[in-house]
Each structure stands twice: as structure tokens, then as C-alpha cells.
Amino acid sequence: MSTQTIAVHLPDGAIREVPAGTTPLEIANSISPRLAAASVVARLTPLSGTAQSAATTSSGEQSAEAAMYAAEDSAAPRLVDLSTPLTADTRMELVTEKDPEALKVVRHSAAHVLATAVLELFPETKLGHGPATDSGFFYDFYREKPFTPEDLVAIEVKMAEVVARNEPFIHEFAPREKSLEDFGKDGDFMKTHFVTKFTEPGSQVSFYRNGKFVDFCRGPHIPSTGRVKAFKVLSLAGAYWLGDEKNPQLQRIYGTAFFSKKDLDAHFERLEEAARRDHRVLGKQLDLFSIQELAGAGLIFWHPKGAMIRKIMEDWMRDECLRRGYQLVYTPHVARVNLWQTSGHEGFYASNMFTPMELDDAMYRMKPMNCPFHILIYKNSPKSYRDLPVRYAELGNVYRYERSGTMHGLLRVRGFTQDDAHIFCMPSQIESEVAACIDFAEAVLHTFGFTEFKVELSTWDPSDRAHYAGSNENWDLAIRSLDNVLKSKGIPYKTIPGEAAFYGPKIDVKLVDVLGRLWQLSTVQFDFNLPARFELEYVGEDGERHQPVMVHRALFGSVERFFGVLIEHYAGAFPLWLAPVQVGLVPISERHIAYAGKVEKELKDAGLRVETDARNEKMNAKIRDFANQKTPYILVFGDKEEVAGSVSVRTRGKGDQGSMPLADFIAKCKELVATQSTEL
Ligand SMILES: [Zn+2]
Ligand SMILES: [Zn+2]
């Protein structure tokens, strides 16, 4: 061994001089054995070059596969095994269970444990690959005989044995050609494919061994199988090898793993709660919306009750727009392809658009965005600096192509309604306009009952000039403005360099729902590109022609998607001001129906949404039906109430509240609705 010494820079600023070949585990142990025991992997960042912020988290199979095997960016931070010998000066951080990336390493290691168990039980099985996912892991297998539910149970039991054996994960290398030969001999067609695709001829191929099990893998891994402390085999799905139905059918076993049993249990509780709130289930149960096979996937039919909620959302939004100095516009759903060529959508966005349709005069396309239409309205008459800012708002229906099979309820659709607005302003007005947009976004959140949100500022990568339209000055001005607004409002945010659209930087607001899930909501985007493409102008104070800056902003984002989030957030129990039926009336017997008519009229006159159940059913059945529809108030009345001019009130979630004079009840409802209360 050489006596070369390397410098390891630790996060607290300390620098350790250690012999080359020292491992992160040895360094961890020298700091504290407890830290060593808590560490999962180590993160190395080369000393030269700039550290990239948070590695891009990509989901989807292709990227997962590429991320597993592809060569790494040598300047980026990378995770390594605790047993990796350090060979050069480096920054090093020990990654413990507190780091979200550590969980991915545990989950991928659990996938190796799964494959180990499968091969011990079913040695004829051929292996595909087994990446970590956002919620767990999977492994693809090929075996002529399909796995049965009993097999999955046996596999889980065997996995527990592999974990109990606490086998160390050992990183090994073998010559590529020899590896391909071995895999070929064993008929491992998937491993042969991955090695061929993701390694260079003449190279050494990376393997991980635990016990007798060896897998082609770049790592990193946890120190040993015993560190998979809580796991579960979940399900089995079929998939064709490489997504081609002419290829053999693979069996994909899904599982998940956590740092502790407690985390695992909490995960399943969250899943159950999420299933209970699934907007597709509640949408059907509460008769809010549907998707019709005959009409096509991803196209939403709003039923009367869903439509009522939508009307309230849209009325609120339009009134707020007017109050905040926007002008409302309406534009068509289709336009000639020429327009999309001018806007650039035909070039940059065509794959997200519905295919063109030919009419007698030209080719037309459904609109994927409203921007070019608002621009045409702006351009229709000359503008002076006195007219700016011009703010056009529209609840515009747009159509975007999503691959069949990828649609999901209200959340991923082919036709949706954007609460879209475009602001045309002078550079000097950017900051106040953005501040107003952020205020507006906060008002949306608070009004609809969300208290927590996260903000991201996506900026450009100035070293990648070719990918961004607009001058340096404009970019600097825009980013500075967005920065200033967020800072002056005291809103914490995360800057994501290189994530801006090519036409300008943006602020994204993600709401946090009652289950702690993040949903992309509002977006405020700058645009230097479209004003140039459409040669937009205004006459400045100096009498010269200038180009305005354009801001795109959507606050609900998509009305459909926002509605889906609302359904899940409230589990269908909408606050009184949003509830499609606010008050359910239950006359105890037929002779009280006349009084029901009188109560209904008074409530309707007060602007409340009422439904009377006049069926010849038992009182309790009627109450139950309204309760199942999550109706906020149920009023029950018989002889006693009729004589007193009162109603007996049942409040959602609170039960029977006793009798009260009808006038008092109405006053109370009006108060809750007027304040958009989320109390009920
Ligand atoms: Zn691996
Ligand atoms: Zn736009």
C-alpha cells in the first residue's frame, strides 16, 4: 500500500487527513460509533467544480433504469457504500436515516433481498432489474409459471430469513466480456441486455454480492441485509419485456421498505386514508362527475352537484379577478395551425397537442394553451404605457394529448379548464404584478381551506445560454423581481436552477393537503419569448415603441384538478359554502310535507341550496341518505316543529343539535356562507 494521504472535508468544516483507501465507515467510527451505526451510505462531492443542488428525482421506468446503470456525472455528488475506499481528496457527508435519499438505498437493497429470496425458492427464475421507486421498490422476473399469491407469502417469509442472516453487501467487479459470457450461458437474457446497453466494451462490470446471490448493479447499497428493518411484499403485475408484447411476459413483484415498523405501519394507514378519499370513488358516490367510455378517456362530465361546486369556484374566481383589476375575455377552442406556428407551439409543443383537423380553408388544432389568443386581443388595438398593465383572464378550456392509459380521474385528463390570465406590462411593473399574483394565489389557498404550501423559484442556467430566449438583462431583472417579491413577503422558497421554461423564470406554488401530500397548484411565469414572436408593442412615455413583458399565471391551475384535490382534501364533506346541497329537509310523515314546502321556500329565498326528501320512507332512512351524501345540515320536523315554526337541526359530524327557530338557523347559515367558513 502506498502511504499517500488524502484530505476528507466533513460538513462541519473539519478536514481529516487519512491514508488513501480509508473507508467512510472507518471515518464514521473514528468520529463516533453511534454515527457509524446510524449511517446508511456516504455522499461524496468532488472538491473541484460546483455542486449541483438536489439531484433530479425522476420517476418512470426508463429513467429509473438509466439512473441505475448509466455512467455518472463525475462532478455531481454521488452516494457510495460505507465500505468504498476513498482514493482522492473529497467532500464527504455521512448519510443517515434522516436523509430521504437513504430510504431509496434501503429500498433498492430490499429489491436485492427480494431477488435473493426468489432465486432460493425458484432457482429457474431469470432476473430483470429491481430499482427503488418513490414509494417502495420492485423487481422484474421471468419464469414460465406465474407466481401465485401463496408464492408471494413464501417469498416474504424467505426475505425475512435473508434479512436475519445479515449478509454483508460486497461490491465486486468482473471483466465485461466474461460477465456477458456467463449471463449468456445461463440464459439471463435481461442481464445480458442491461450489461450490453449500459457498460463499455473492455470495462470492468460492477456487481453486488450478498451470500450466494450476485447481481449486476452500480450500487450503492446498505452495509448488510440486516439493515432492511421493515419491509412488505405488496403485489404482482405483468409487464412485457421492454414493453413489447412480442417479448416474453415478465412478472413484476412490488414491495416497500421503511426504516422502522412504525414508519411502515404509518405508510399503510396513509394509503388506507388516501383510498377512502379517492376522488374517483367519492365522485361516483356523491354523483359529482363521470368519465364516459363512449366519449373518450380524460374528458370530464360534470354532473349537477359537481357543476354546482364548479359554478361557486368559478364565480369566486371571476369576481376576484374583477376586483383585482383583471378584464375577463372568452376565446375559441380551436385555431388555424398558422397561429400555432407563430406562437411556436407547432414546433415546441406539437407532441402535447391533439392532431390537426382539416377544414375547407385550412388546418386547425385544438388549443393546448390560451396565451396566443390573449395576445391576439392585446394586439388588436394599439397600446400606450397608460394602458399597462393589461390583465386578461379567462376560464379557458384547453386540450392536451395524454397517451391512452395514462389518464387518472380529474388529475390527469385530456381536456381541462385553466383559470388562465396573461398580464402585459412594462419591465418597471414586473415586481408589483408578481406581488399581486402571489397575493391572489394565497387568497385562493386560504379561501378553499388550505393552510400550508411550498414555493419553488425556477431560474435559468446562465451557462446554457442557447436554451433560453430573451436577453441577459431581462433574465436578471425577472429573476431579481421574483426573488425580491418572495423575500419581501417573507415566503420561504426553494430556488431550482435550470428548471425555468425556455421563455422565462417562474414561481410554482404547491399546496399541502390534509394527508401531507403536495399538489402543484399556482404558477406565475415570465415570458420574453411570445411578445417577441408576436411583435407586441406599446408606446412608451418617450413616444418610442417598446416590447411589453408578459406574465402567464394560473391559480387553481386546472379547475378539474383543483376540484379533484378539493374532493380528497375534504373527503367529499365540503364546507357549507361549497356544498352542492347545503340543507336536507326530512319531513317526519306525509302530513308534514306542506310545512317542508314552506321551510324550503324560506331557505331558498335566503339563497341556500336545499333538497327535500318527500319519499314515503322512514325518517331514519332519509337522514341516513342525506348523511351519506355528506350534507352539512339535515333539518327534521314533525308536529311539534310545525307548531313552533322551528326545525330540529342535525349538523354533519356533530349529530343532533336540538330545535331552533327557523329564522335563527337561516341567519347562522348565511353567516357561515358569507365568510366562506371552513368550520362546517
Ligand atoms: Zn443493487
Ligand atoms: Zn399562457
XYZ file of C-alpha atoms and ligand atoms in Angstrom:
682
model
C 0.000 0.000 0.000
C 1.213 3.486 -0.765
C 1.419 5.916 2.086
C -0.396 8.629 0.142
C -2.595 10.813 2.310
C -5.927 12.301 1.226
C -7.995 15.126 2.701
C -11.622 14.388 3.544
C -13.691 17.535 4.107
C -16.580 16.977 6.521
C -19.799 19.048 6.631
C -18.800 20.805 9.883
C -15.734 22.219 8.110
C -13.287 19.768 9.673
C -10.721 18.219 7.357
C -9.471 14.705 8.085
C -6.103 13.676 6.694
C -6.315 9.912 6.184
C -4.372 7.296 4.225
C -5.777 6.680 0.724
C -8.012 3.622 0.861
C -9.686 4.629 4.119
C -13.433 3.949 4.006
C -16.289 6.252 5.061
C -17.199 3.663 7.712
C -13.721 3.933 9.244
C -14.010 7.710 9.328
C -17.514 7.455 10.822
C -16.213 5.106 13.515
C -13.389 7.492 14.336
C -15.969 10.239 14.870
C -18.407 8.131 16.879
C -19.501 4.501 16.744
C -23.092 5.702 17.074
C -22.760 7.789 13.934
C -21.223 4.788 12.176
C -24.176 2.620 13.192
C -26.675 5.252 12.056
C -25.020 5.831 8.683
C -26.544 4.200 5.619
C -24.220 5.383 2.847
C -21.850 8.302 2.238
C -22.274 11.237 -0.126
C -19.096 12.324 -1.902
C -18.823 15.670 -3.652
C -15.674 16.369 -5.668
C -13.804 19.399 -4.351
C -13.425 20.929 -7.795
C -16.460 22.012 -9.768
C -19.707 23.370 -8.458
C -22.041 21.133 -6.576
C -25.388 20.677 -8.271
C -28.327 21.216 -5.994
C -30.664 18.372 -5.180
C -30.277 15.602 -7.686
C -33.187 15.481 -10.098
C -35.676 12.967 -8.885
C -37.082 11.298 -11.904
C -39.818 8.766 -11.823
C -40.853 6.462 -14.607
C -39.308 3.244 -15.659
C -36.937 4.423 -18.342
C -35.283 6.986 -16.130
C -35.170 4.565 -13.194
C -33.400 2.082 -15.403
C -30.975 4.675 -16.747
C -30.320 6.008 -13.261
C -29.455 2.524 -12.070
C -26.881 1.717 -14.661
C -25.771 4.787 -16.594
C -22.392 6.415 -16.097
C -22.416 9.167 -13.505
C -21.728 12.821 -13.906
C -18.252 12.984 -12.391
C -18.784 16.499 -10.979
C -22.085 15.709 -9.243
C -22.386 14.464 -5.670
C -22.759 10.703 -5.555
C -23.714 8.177 -2.945
C -21.244 5.405 -2.203
C -21.140 2.364 0.086
C -19.728 2.926 3.553
C -17.093 0.341 2.558
C -15.905 2.197 -0.566
C -12.181 3.021 -0.295
C -11.628 6.767 -0.696
C -8.865 7.440 -3.211
C -8.767 11.219 -3.639
C -9.448 14.437 -1.757
C -13.192 14.853 -1.416
C -16.060 16.358 0.476
C -17.846 13.649 2.420
C -21.156 13.574 4.233
C -22.410 10.548 6.129
C -25.983 9.896 5.062
C -28.213 8.719 7.896
C -31.893 7.806 8.099
C -32.732 11.497 8.278
C -31.795 11.921 4.614
C -34.593 10.990 2.164
C -32.043 9.531 -0.237
C -31.052 6.981 2.382
C -34.508 5.424 2.156
C -34.041 4.840 -1.572
C -30.823 2.957 -0.866
C -32.607 0.789 1.706
C -35.436 0.120 -0.744
C -33.140 -0.823 -3.588
C -31.264 -3.109 -1.191
C -34.626 -4.646 -0.271
C -35.093 -5.370 -4.001
C -31.845 -7.405 -3.884
C -33.193 -9.223 -0.825
C -36.386 -9.955 -2.790
C -34.389 -11.348 -5.725
C -32.265 -13.408 -3.315
C -35.423 -14.928 -1.837
C -36.978 -15.611 -5.254
C -33.870 -17.418 -6.525
C -33.636 -19.529 -3.372
C -37.260 -20.612 -3.750
C -37.486 -20.680 -7.553
C -33.934 -21.161 -8.910
C -35.103 -21.328 -12.545
C -36.200 -17.650 -12.432
C -34.372 -15.129 -14.635
C -33.739 -11.647 -13.289
C -34.635 -8.309 -14.873
C -33.953 -5.274 -12.745
C -35.058 -4.001 -9.365
C -35.000 -0.246 -8.732
C -36.316 1.765 -5.805
C -39.438 3.805 -6.594
C -40.996 6.795 -4.860
C -42.999 4.551 -2.554
C -41.001 1.321 -2.439
C -39.308 -0.980 -4.930
C -39.967 -3.674 -7.488
C -38.096 -6.441 -9.220
C -38.882 -7.886 -12.666
C -38.674 -11.643 -13.042
C -39.105 -14.097 -15.887
C -40.455 -17.520 -15.060
C -42.727 -19.663 -17.198
C -45.062 -20.428 -14.335
C -46.738 -17.355 -12.874
C -46.206 -16.633 -9.191
C -49.282 -17.275 -7.056
C -50.457 -15.267 -4.028
C -49.151 -18.159 -1.890
C -45.754 -17.792 -3.577
C -45.679 -14.110 -2.565
C -46.281 -15.109 1.058
C -43.467 -17.669 0.868
C -41.189 -15.067 -0.745
C -41.856 -12.608 2.066
C -41.043 -15.268 4.672
C -37.831 -16.146 2.823
C -36.895 -12.445 2.631
C -37.137 -12.262 6.411
C -34.624 -15.132 6.565
C -32.236 -13.295 4.240
C -32.543 -10.200 6.439
C -31.962 -12.279 9.595
C -28.780 -13.757 8.052
C -27.466 -10.183 7.921
C -25.326 -10.854 4.854
C -22.886 -8.049 4.012
C -23.353 -6.401 0.589
C -19.981 -6.797 -1.124
C -19.030 -4.733 -4.156
C -17.201 -6.806 -6.806
C -16.005 -6.293 -10.358
C -15.636 -8.655 -13.300
C -14.488 -8.184 -16.911
C -17.423 -7.249 -19.124
C -16.819 -9.953 -21.738
C -16.612 -12.685 -19.112
C -19.806 -11.394 -17.467
C -21.676 -11.391 -20.767
C -20.463 -14.921 -21.470
C -21.653 -16.125 -18.051
C -25.034 -14.444 -18.339
C -25.381 -15.822 -21.893
C -24.624 -19.378 -20.721
C -27.263 -19.133 -18.021
C -29.862 -17.746 -20.423
C -30.024 -14.490 -18.476
C -31.331 -12.510 -21.430
C -32.299 -9.453 -19.398
C -28.981 -9.132 -17.571
C -27.193 -9.601 -20.925
C -29.274 -6.734 -22.308
C -28.529 -4.385 -19.399
C -24.786 -5.110 -19.376
C -24.601 -4.631 -23.155
C -26.599 -1.421 -23.043
C -25.077 0.262 -20.017
C -21.404 -0.702 -19.968
C -18.497 -0.018 -22.300
C -16.585 -2.795 -24.114
C -13.383 -3.682 -22.302
C -14.621 -2.293 -18.990
C -14.979 -3.904 -15.589
C -18.598 -4.539 -14.692
C -19.887 -3.750 -11.215
C -21.651 -6.438 -9.161
C -23.037 -6.680 -5.662
C -22.949 -9.909 -3.706
C -24.841 -10.883 -0.574
C -24.315 -14.501 0.463
C -24.581 -16.592 -2.698
C -26.643 -14.004 -4.554
C -24.858 -11.778 -7.081
C -26.487 -9.010 -9.116
C -25.255 -6.681 -11.848
C -25.591 -3.314 -10.135
C -23.858 0.013 -9.754
C -24.962 0.444 -6.158
C -24.747 1.893 -3.667
C -26.044 -0.445 -1.019
C -26.540 -0.534 2.711
C -23.782 -2.367 4.615
C -25.757 -5.603 5.072
C -29.164 -7.218 4.558
C -29.906 -6.844 8.283
C -30.373 -3.110 7.735
C -33.657 -3.788 5.889
C -35.637 -3.420 9.087
C -39.233 -3.149 7.903
C -40.497 -4.367 4.561
C -43.554 -5.820 2.868
C -44.206 -7.657 -0.373
C -47.193 -5.903 -1.905
C -48.363 -7.126 -5.264
C -47.662 -8.761 -8.556
C -48.152 -7.291 -12.028
C -47.439 -8.471 -15.547
C -45.302 -6.485 -17.963
C -43.791 -7.319 -21.325
C -40.004 -7.286 -21.503
C -39.034 -3.855 -22.864
C -42.730 -3.001 -23.148
C -43.092 -5.058 -26.357
C -45.912 -7.573 -26.472
C -43.904 -9.832 -28.798
C -41.416 -10.263 -25.946
C -41.751 -12.673 -23.007
C -44.101 -11.577 -20.259
C -42.344 -10.642 -17.042
C -43.717 -10.774 -13.526
C -43.076 -7.661 -11.529
C -43.187 -8.055 -7.774
C -43.769 -4.824 -5.867
C -42.768 -4.214 -2.291
C -41.939 -1.425 0.068
C -39.448 -0.876 2.859
C -39.003 1.631 5.660
C -36.519 2.366 8.401
C -38.875 1.072 11.059
C -42.048 -0.921 11.616
C -43.644 2.278 12.863
C -42.944 4.071 9.577
C -44.228 1.059 7.650
C -47.494 0.981 9.623
C -47.963 4.729 9.214
C -47.458 4.295 5.462
C -50.300 1.751 5.243
C -52.567 3.926 7.349
C -51.932 6.819 4.966
C -52.679 4.585 1.986
C -55.964 3.458 3.531
C -56.926 7.026 4.266
C -55.975 8.083 0.734
C -58.095 5.243 -0.707
C -61.015 6.343 1.447
C -60.643 9.847 -0.004
C -60.044 8.793 -3.621
C -61.839 11.433 -5.693
C -62.852 8.869 -8.309
C -64.699 6.805 -5.700
C -66.242 9.837 -3.988
C -67.067 11.388 -7.364
C -69.262 8.405 -8.114
C -70.690 8.040 -4.601
C -71.645 11.720 -4.394
C -72.638 11.880 -8.085
C -70.228 14.750 -8.843
C -68.709 13.816 -12.214
C -68.074 10.986 -14.613
C -65.858 9.945 -17.477
C -67.776 8.329 -20.310
C -66.342 5.443 -22.275
C -68.419 6.397 -25.319
C -66.994 9.947 -25.329
C -63.393 9.035 -24.567
C -60.823 8.888 -21.795
C -59.671 12.002 -19.971
C -62.803 14.015 -20.789
C -64.826 15.120 -17.783
C -68.619 15.217 -17.473
C -69.669 17.493 -14.619
C -72.923 16.236 -13.080
C -75.333 18.743 -11.469
C -73.771 18.507 -7.996
C -70.202 18.758 -9.265
C -71.269 21.533 -11.625
C -72.723 23.462 -8.680
C -69.363 23.371 -6.888
C -67.643 24.372 -10.103
C -70.007 27.321 -10.503
C -69.141 28.512 -6.993
C -65.409 28.127 -7.673
C -65.686 29.946 -10.993
C -67.926 32.732 -9.654
C -65.471 33.318 -6.828
C -62.559 33.370 -9.262
C -64.202 35.733 -11.767
C -65.336 38.133 -9.028
C -61.848 38.173 -7.537
C -60.308 38.804 -10.963
C -62.578 41.805 -11.495
C -61.868 43.085 -8.001
C -58.145 42.802 -8.680
C -58.122 44.728 -11.941
C -58.351 41.932 -14.497
C -60.603 42.035 -17.545
C -62.497 38.894 -18.478
C -62.267 37.509 -22.001
C -63.524 34.453 -23.868
C -61.632 32.868 -26.743
C -62.238 29.938 -29.148
C -61.286 26.305 -28.561
C -59.581 25.865 -31.929
C -57.384 27.929 -34.216
C -55.572 27.601 -37.511
C -52.227 25.855 -37.451
C -50.696 29.173 -38.627
C -51.357 30.654 -35.201
C -49.569 27.741 -33.504
C -46.651 28.202 -35.880
C -46.342 31.869 -34.941
C -46.589 31.062 -31.223
C -44.029 28.287 -31.522
C -46.348 25.591 -30.172
C -46.290 23.822 -33.529
C -42.540 23.415 -33.106
C -42.013 23.003 -29.361
C -45.303 21.625 -28.129
C -46.774 19.625 -31.020
C -46.401 16.255 -29.288
C -48.692 17.501 -26.478
C -51.404 18.672 -28.863
C -54.367 16.950 -30.483
C -53.560 16.143 -34.105
C -54.684 18.735 -36.689
C -58.079 18.595 -38.374
C -58.614 19.661 -41.923
C -61.421 22.077 -42.791
C -62.103 23.588 -46.226
C -59.924 26.671 -45.697
C -57.052 25.479 -43.513
C -55.727 23.021 -40.951
C -56.944 23.646 -37.391
C -55.847 22.494 -33.973
C -57.494 22.412 -30.537
C -55.821 24.861 -28.182
C -53.402 23.464 -25.590
C -52.979 26.938 -24.071
C -54.805 30.242 -24.098
C -51.789 32.539 -24.397
C -51.775 33.170 -28.166
C -55.474 34.079 -28.042
C -54.992 36.682 -25.334
C -52.054 38.031 -27.289
C -54.273 38.485 -30.356
C -56.707 40.525 -28.261
C -53.847 42.679 -26.941
C -52.527 43.169 -30.451
C -55.931 44.094 -31.841
C -55.580 47.728 -30.804
C -52.571 49.994 -30.189
C -51.438 50.231 -26.562
C -49.701 53.037 -24.751
C -47.842 52.954 -21.444
C -51.003 54.423 -19.890
C -52.905 51.228 -20.749
C -50.427 48.961 -18.972
C -50.610 46.675 -17.174
C -53.254 44.907 -19.257
C -54.576 41.831 -17.446
C -56.756 39.390 -19.398
C -58.345 36.493 -17.521
C -60.264 33.537 -18.865
C -61.514 30.225 -17.582
C -60.322 28.653 -20.800
C -60.842 25.069 -21.909
C -57.662 23.562 -23.275
C -56.943 20.175 -24.795
C -53.701 18.323 -24.420
C -52.756 14.948 -25.707
C -52.007 12.406 -22.986
C -51.186 8.859 -24.015
C -54.094 6.473 -23.619
C -53.758 4.553 -20.389
C -52.115 7.454 -18.555
C -55.302 9.334 -17.609
C -56.244 9.456 -13.943
C -59.648 10.715 -12.791
C -59.697 14.504 -12.605
C -55.964 14.715 -12.060
C -54.672 13.718 -15.460
C -57.046 14.472 -18.306
C -57.129 15.389 -21.994
C -59.467 18.355 -21.666
C -59.399 20.806 -18.800
C -60.177 24.343 -17.759
C -57.361 26.690 -16.894
C -58.062 29.731 -14.758
C -55.629 31.441 -17.008
C -54.529 35.045 -17.131
C -51.926 36.969 -19.059
C -50.521 40.228 -17.850
C -48.801 42.565 -20.303
C -46.692 45.134 -18.515
C -43.611 47.335 -18.590
C -40.415 45.968 -17.038
C -40.791 48.508 -14.230
C -44.144 46.955 -13.309
C -42.948 43.369 -13.031
C -42.400 43.379 -9.298
C -45.760 44.790 -8.292
C -47.556 42.489 -10.749
C -45.816 39.399 -9.385
C -46.520 40.501 -5.821
C -50.200 40.836 -6.731
C -50.207 37.366 -8.318
C -48.700 35.840 -5.172
C -51.300 37.617 -3.004
C -54.005 36.254 -5.244
C -52.558 32.726 -5.066
C -52.536 32.925 -1.260
C -56.138 34.089 -1.289
C -57.104 31.023 -3.353
C -55.374 28.710 -0.892
C -56.876 30.255 2.213
C -60.361 30.605 0.786
C -60.529 26.956 -0.214
C -59.223 25.743 3.124
C -55.515 25.092 2.705
C -53.119 26.479 5.259
C -49.812 25.045 4.183
C -47.956 25.469 0.902
C -44.488 25.261 -0.580
C -42.963 27.668 -3.073
C -40.320 26.997 -5.712
C -38.494 29.544 -7.829
C -37.258 28.043 -11.079
C -34.409 30.005 -12.626
C -32.219 29.528 -15.646
C -28.729 28.191 -16.087
C -26.780 31.167 -17.492
C -24.012 28.829 -18.713
C -26.566 27.176 -21.005
C -27.430 30.381 -22.908
C -28.565 28.537 -26.050
C -31.566 27.032 -24.260
C -33.128 30.284 -23.121
C -34.871 33.009 -25.115
C -34.543 36.665 -24.066
C -31.683 38.974 -23.134
C -29.442 38.564 -20.099
C -30.800 41.851 -18.739
C -34.364 40.599 -18.942
C -33.494 37.322 -17.220
C -31.613 39.091 -14.460
C -34.410 41.592 -13.997
C -37.089 38.910 -13.913
C -35.260 36.596 -11.509
C -34.386 39.523 -9.257
C -38.013 40.652 -9.263
C -39.333 37.197 -8.355
C -36.673 36.877 -5.661
C -37.500 40.306 -4.232
C -41.208 39.628 -4.092
C -40.806 36.336 -2.224
C -38.241 37.824 0.151
C -40.249 40.954 0.919
C -43.311 38.814 1.626
C -41.255 36.604 3.908
C -42.283 33.493 1.961
C -39.740 30.677 2.302
C -38.884 29.137 -1.068
C -36.521 26.800 -2.791
C -34.559 28.001 -5.833
C -34.223 25.416 -8.570
C -31.574 26.477 -11.093
C -32.007 25.270 -14.666
C -35.712 24.456 -14.186
C -37.162 27.576 -15.805
C -39.097 27.300 -19.054
C -37.054 28.384 -22.058
C -39.109 31.590 -22.204
C -38.601 32.831 -18.631
C -38.316 32.103 -14.891
C -41.334 31.061 -12.819
C -42.728 30.668 -9.331
C -44.642 27.476 -8.550
C -46.901 27.142 -5.521
C -47.601 23.632 -4.257
C -50.310 23.133 -1.684
C -50.082 20.596 1.104
C -53.329 18.692 1.659
C -54.726 17.191 4.819
C -52.696 13.988 4.261
C -49.497 15.977 3.782
C -49.434 15.324 0.034
C -48.046 18.020 -2.267
C -50.081 19.223 -5.237
C -48.860 21.599 -7.912
C -51.299 24.499 -7.900
C -50.497 28.049 -8.922
C -47.827 29.079 -11.335
C -46.577 32.553 -12.210
C -44.327 32.561 -15.283
C -42.385 35.207 -17.091
C -42.234 35.278 -20.835
C -39.830 37.196 -23.048
C -40.460 34.918 -25.986
C -44.086 35.311 -27.053
C -44.060 39.149 -27.015
C -41.139 38.943 -29.436
C -42.695 36.253 -31.656
C -45.920 38.245 -31.967
C -44.082 41.604 -32.142
C -46.109 43.057 -29.281
C -45.662 46.750 -28.612
C -46.679 49.678 -26.525
C -45.824 53.322 -26.983
C -43.726 54.476 -24.063
C -43.627 57.770 -22.250
C -40.734 58.636 -24.556
C -43.008 58.276 -27.604
C -40.974 55.244 -28.776
C -42.206 51.713 -29.385
C -41.260 49.144 -26.728
C -41.909 45.479 -26.180
C -44.038 44.645 -23.132
C -43.143 41.827 -20.763
C -45.719 39.086 -20.410
C -46.679 37.113 -17.304
C -48.667 33.873 -17.557
C -50.394 32.862 -14.405
C -52.898 30.216 -13.327
C -54.012 29.902 -9.699
C -56.321 26.898 -9.486
C -54.067 25.641 -12.254
C -56.695 23.347 -13.702
C -60.258 23.646 -12.414
C -60.709 19.877 -12.860
C -57.550 19.002 -10.994
C -58.229 21.522 -8.234
C -61.693 20.030 -7.818
C -60.114 16.566 -7.520
C -57.778 17.864 -4.822
C -60.703 19.530 -3.013
C -62.698 16.289 -3.024
C -59.783 14.389 -1.481
C -58.840 17.158 0.951
C -62.381 17.309 2.347
C -63.082 13.600 1.781
C -66.234 14.815 -0.019
C -67.526 16.674 3.063
C -67.402 20.141 1.502
C -67.700 23.198 3.714
C -71.166 24.732 3.756
C -70.349 27.488 1.255
C -69.191 24.913 -1.337
C -71.604 22.057 -0.609
C -73.891 21.385 -3.601
C -76.793 20.673 -1.239
C -76.391 22.639 1.964
C -79.544 21.630 3.788
C -81.502 18.380 3.578
C -85.133 18.505 4.700
C -86.736 15.488 6.356
C -90.488 15.754 6.985
C -91.304 13.032 9.528
C -94.508 11.962 7.817
C -96.646 12.822 4.819
C -98.690 15.398 6.689
C -95.532 17.499 7.244
C -94.789 17.890 3.548
C -96.669 21.169 3.367
C -94.516 22.591 6.161
C -91.454 21.245 4.297
C -92.511 23.310 1.289
C -92.691 26.405 3.449
C -89.260 25.757 5.029
C -87.755 25.022 1.614
C -89.064 28.280 0.206
C -87.701 30.334 3.087
C -84.270 28.715 2.811
C -84.192 29.185 -0.960
C -85.246 32.798 -0.594
C -82.233 33.205 1.697
C -80.027 31.896 -1.129
C -79.438 28.443 0.361
C -79.332 25.182 -1.616
C -81.964 22.827 -0.305
C -83.331 19.376 -1.085
C -86.491 17.886 0.435
C -86.830 14.123 0.830
C -90.583 13.691 0.401
C -90.395 9.945 -0.223
C -92.642 7.672 1.754
C -89.648 6.326 3.717
C -88.792 6.042 7.364
C -87.324 9.203 8.875
C -84.090 7.411 9.776
C -83.586 6.173 6.214
C -83.944 9.740 4.912
C -81.489 11.058 7.494
C -79.041 8.292 6.599
C -79.250 9.096 2.885
C -78.507 12.786 3.440
C -75.679 11.836 5.805
C -74.211 9.513 3.155
C -74.246 12.443 0.756
C -72.273 14.359 3.420
C -74.949 17.067 3.555
C -73.795 19.727 6.090
C -77.224 20.253 7.724
C -80.226 17.972 7.980
C -83.444 19.513 9.290
C -86.079 17.176 10.713
C -89.615 18.328 11.533
C -92.927 16.974 12.715
C -95.987 18.356 14.522
C -94.017 19.968 17.330
C -91.696 21.930 14.995
C -94.548 22.893 12.682
C -96.494 24.422 15.563
C -93.420 26.251 16.907
C -92.142 27.371 13.471
C -88.847 25.690 14.320
C -86.623 22.949 12.934
C -84.643 20.182 14.592
C -81.038 20.528 13.383
C -78.545 17.760 12.709
C -75.058 19.061 11.959
C -72.568 16.983 9.936
C -70.020 15.437 12.258
C -71.839 16.652 15.379
C -75.232 14.937 15.250
C -78.484 16.165 16.748
C -78.257 19.774 17.939
C -81.890 20.091 19.083
C -84.545 22.551 17.929
C -84.076 26.155 16.892
C -86.320 28.781 15.302
C -86.061 28.621 11.501
C -85.036 32.289 11.314
C -82.072 31.684 13.632
C -80.972 28.694 11.575
C -81.083 30.753 8.378
C -79.060 33.567 9.941
C -76.413 31.098 11.074
C -76.119 29.525 7.588
C -75.853 32.910 5.906
C -73.031 33.891 8.236
C -71.043 30.693 7.507
C -71.531 31.074 3.748
C -70.698 34.795 3.667
C -67.403 34.201 5.482
C -66.574 31.106 3.392
C -66.102 29.371 6.691
C -64.372 26.005 6.722
C -65.788 25.297 10.188
C -68.662 23.490 8.533
Zn -28.207 -3.001 -6.428
Zn -50.061 31.421 -21.018
